[in-house]
């Protein structure tokens, strides 16, 4: 096992964005780089205390040290994007292969289509569903199980948001208005008869996008909208974040 590397090293990604030239990212990357010596030392300690030739490896002390080293590695690791791992699904009792294609793309997001390679035509088309995944701090693969559950009876699309800090600053800002515009454009890309499912964070921009489309009598208005666990009215069941927002003015933020 390479020193300083349990899974993926915490160094810079291979494709570095100009966005990383801002002071905030300097500090973040400096913090990650400063952990490299500690990670290397932790690696050596873990290997030593797990080595069967080390008499301490079978003791409670040795196992505790190895576990502590692994905990440190996991909390300081920069995690990469997992694979979807959805290669086939079952449709009408038959296994069919699944191919993932990009059908729409802009700097901050790609729209992925899980195309089922059907060998026989369906008696009636399956519903088309657009799953809007969370953007901040998550990968769309977080919803792998959701996609897998939809595939047997639906034509599935999902938003694959980019890591915003890796998008070149020349591409401009990305705020709530842009988020809403992206959702509208993706619904337009799928044309009519699409069901939209927003999971957690995107519930608010999806609600805004669908409301705008309804107000404008958009011909591609979604057939249905499902909001799952989204903060639509944060006054209900308030948390510490709500209390802070009530105590501090907008200038403080």
PDB file of C-alpha atoms in Angstrom, residues 238-248:
ATOM      1  CA  UNK A 238     -37.367  25.136  13.164  1.00  0.00           C
ATOM      2  CA  UNK A 239     -33.744  24.196  13.837  1.00  0.00           C
ATOM      3  CA  UNK A 240     -30.743  26.092  15.175  1.00  0.00           C
ATOM      4  CA  UNK A 241     -30.185  27.547  11.720  1.00  0.00           C
ATOM      5  CA  UNK A 242     -33.667  29.094  11.793  1.00  0.00           C
ATOM      6  CA  UNK A 243     -33.046  30.559  15.236  1.00  0.00           C
ATOM      7  CA  UNK A 244     -29.779  32.102  14.051  1.00  0.00           C
ATOM      8  CA  UNK A 245     -31.498  33.601  11.008  1.00  0.00           C
ATOM      9  CA  UNK A 246     -34.105  35.232  13.249  1.00  0.00           C
ATOM     10  CA  UNK A 247     -31.507  36.619  15.650  1.00  0.00           C
ATOM     11  CA  UNK A 248     -29.124  38.048  13.036  1.00  0.00           C
TER      12      UNK A 248
END
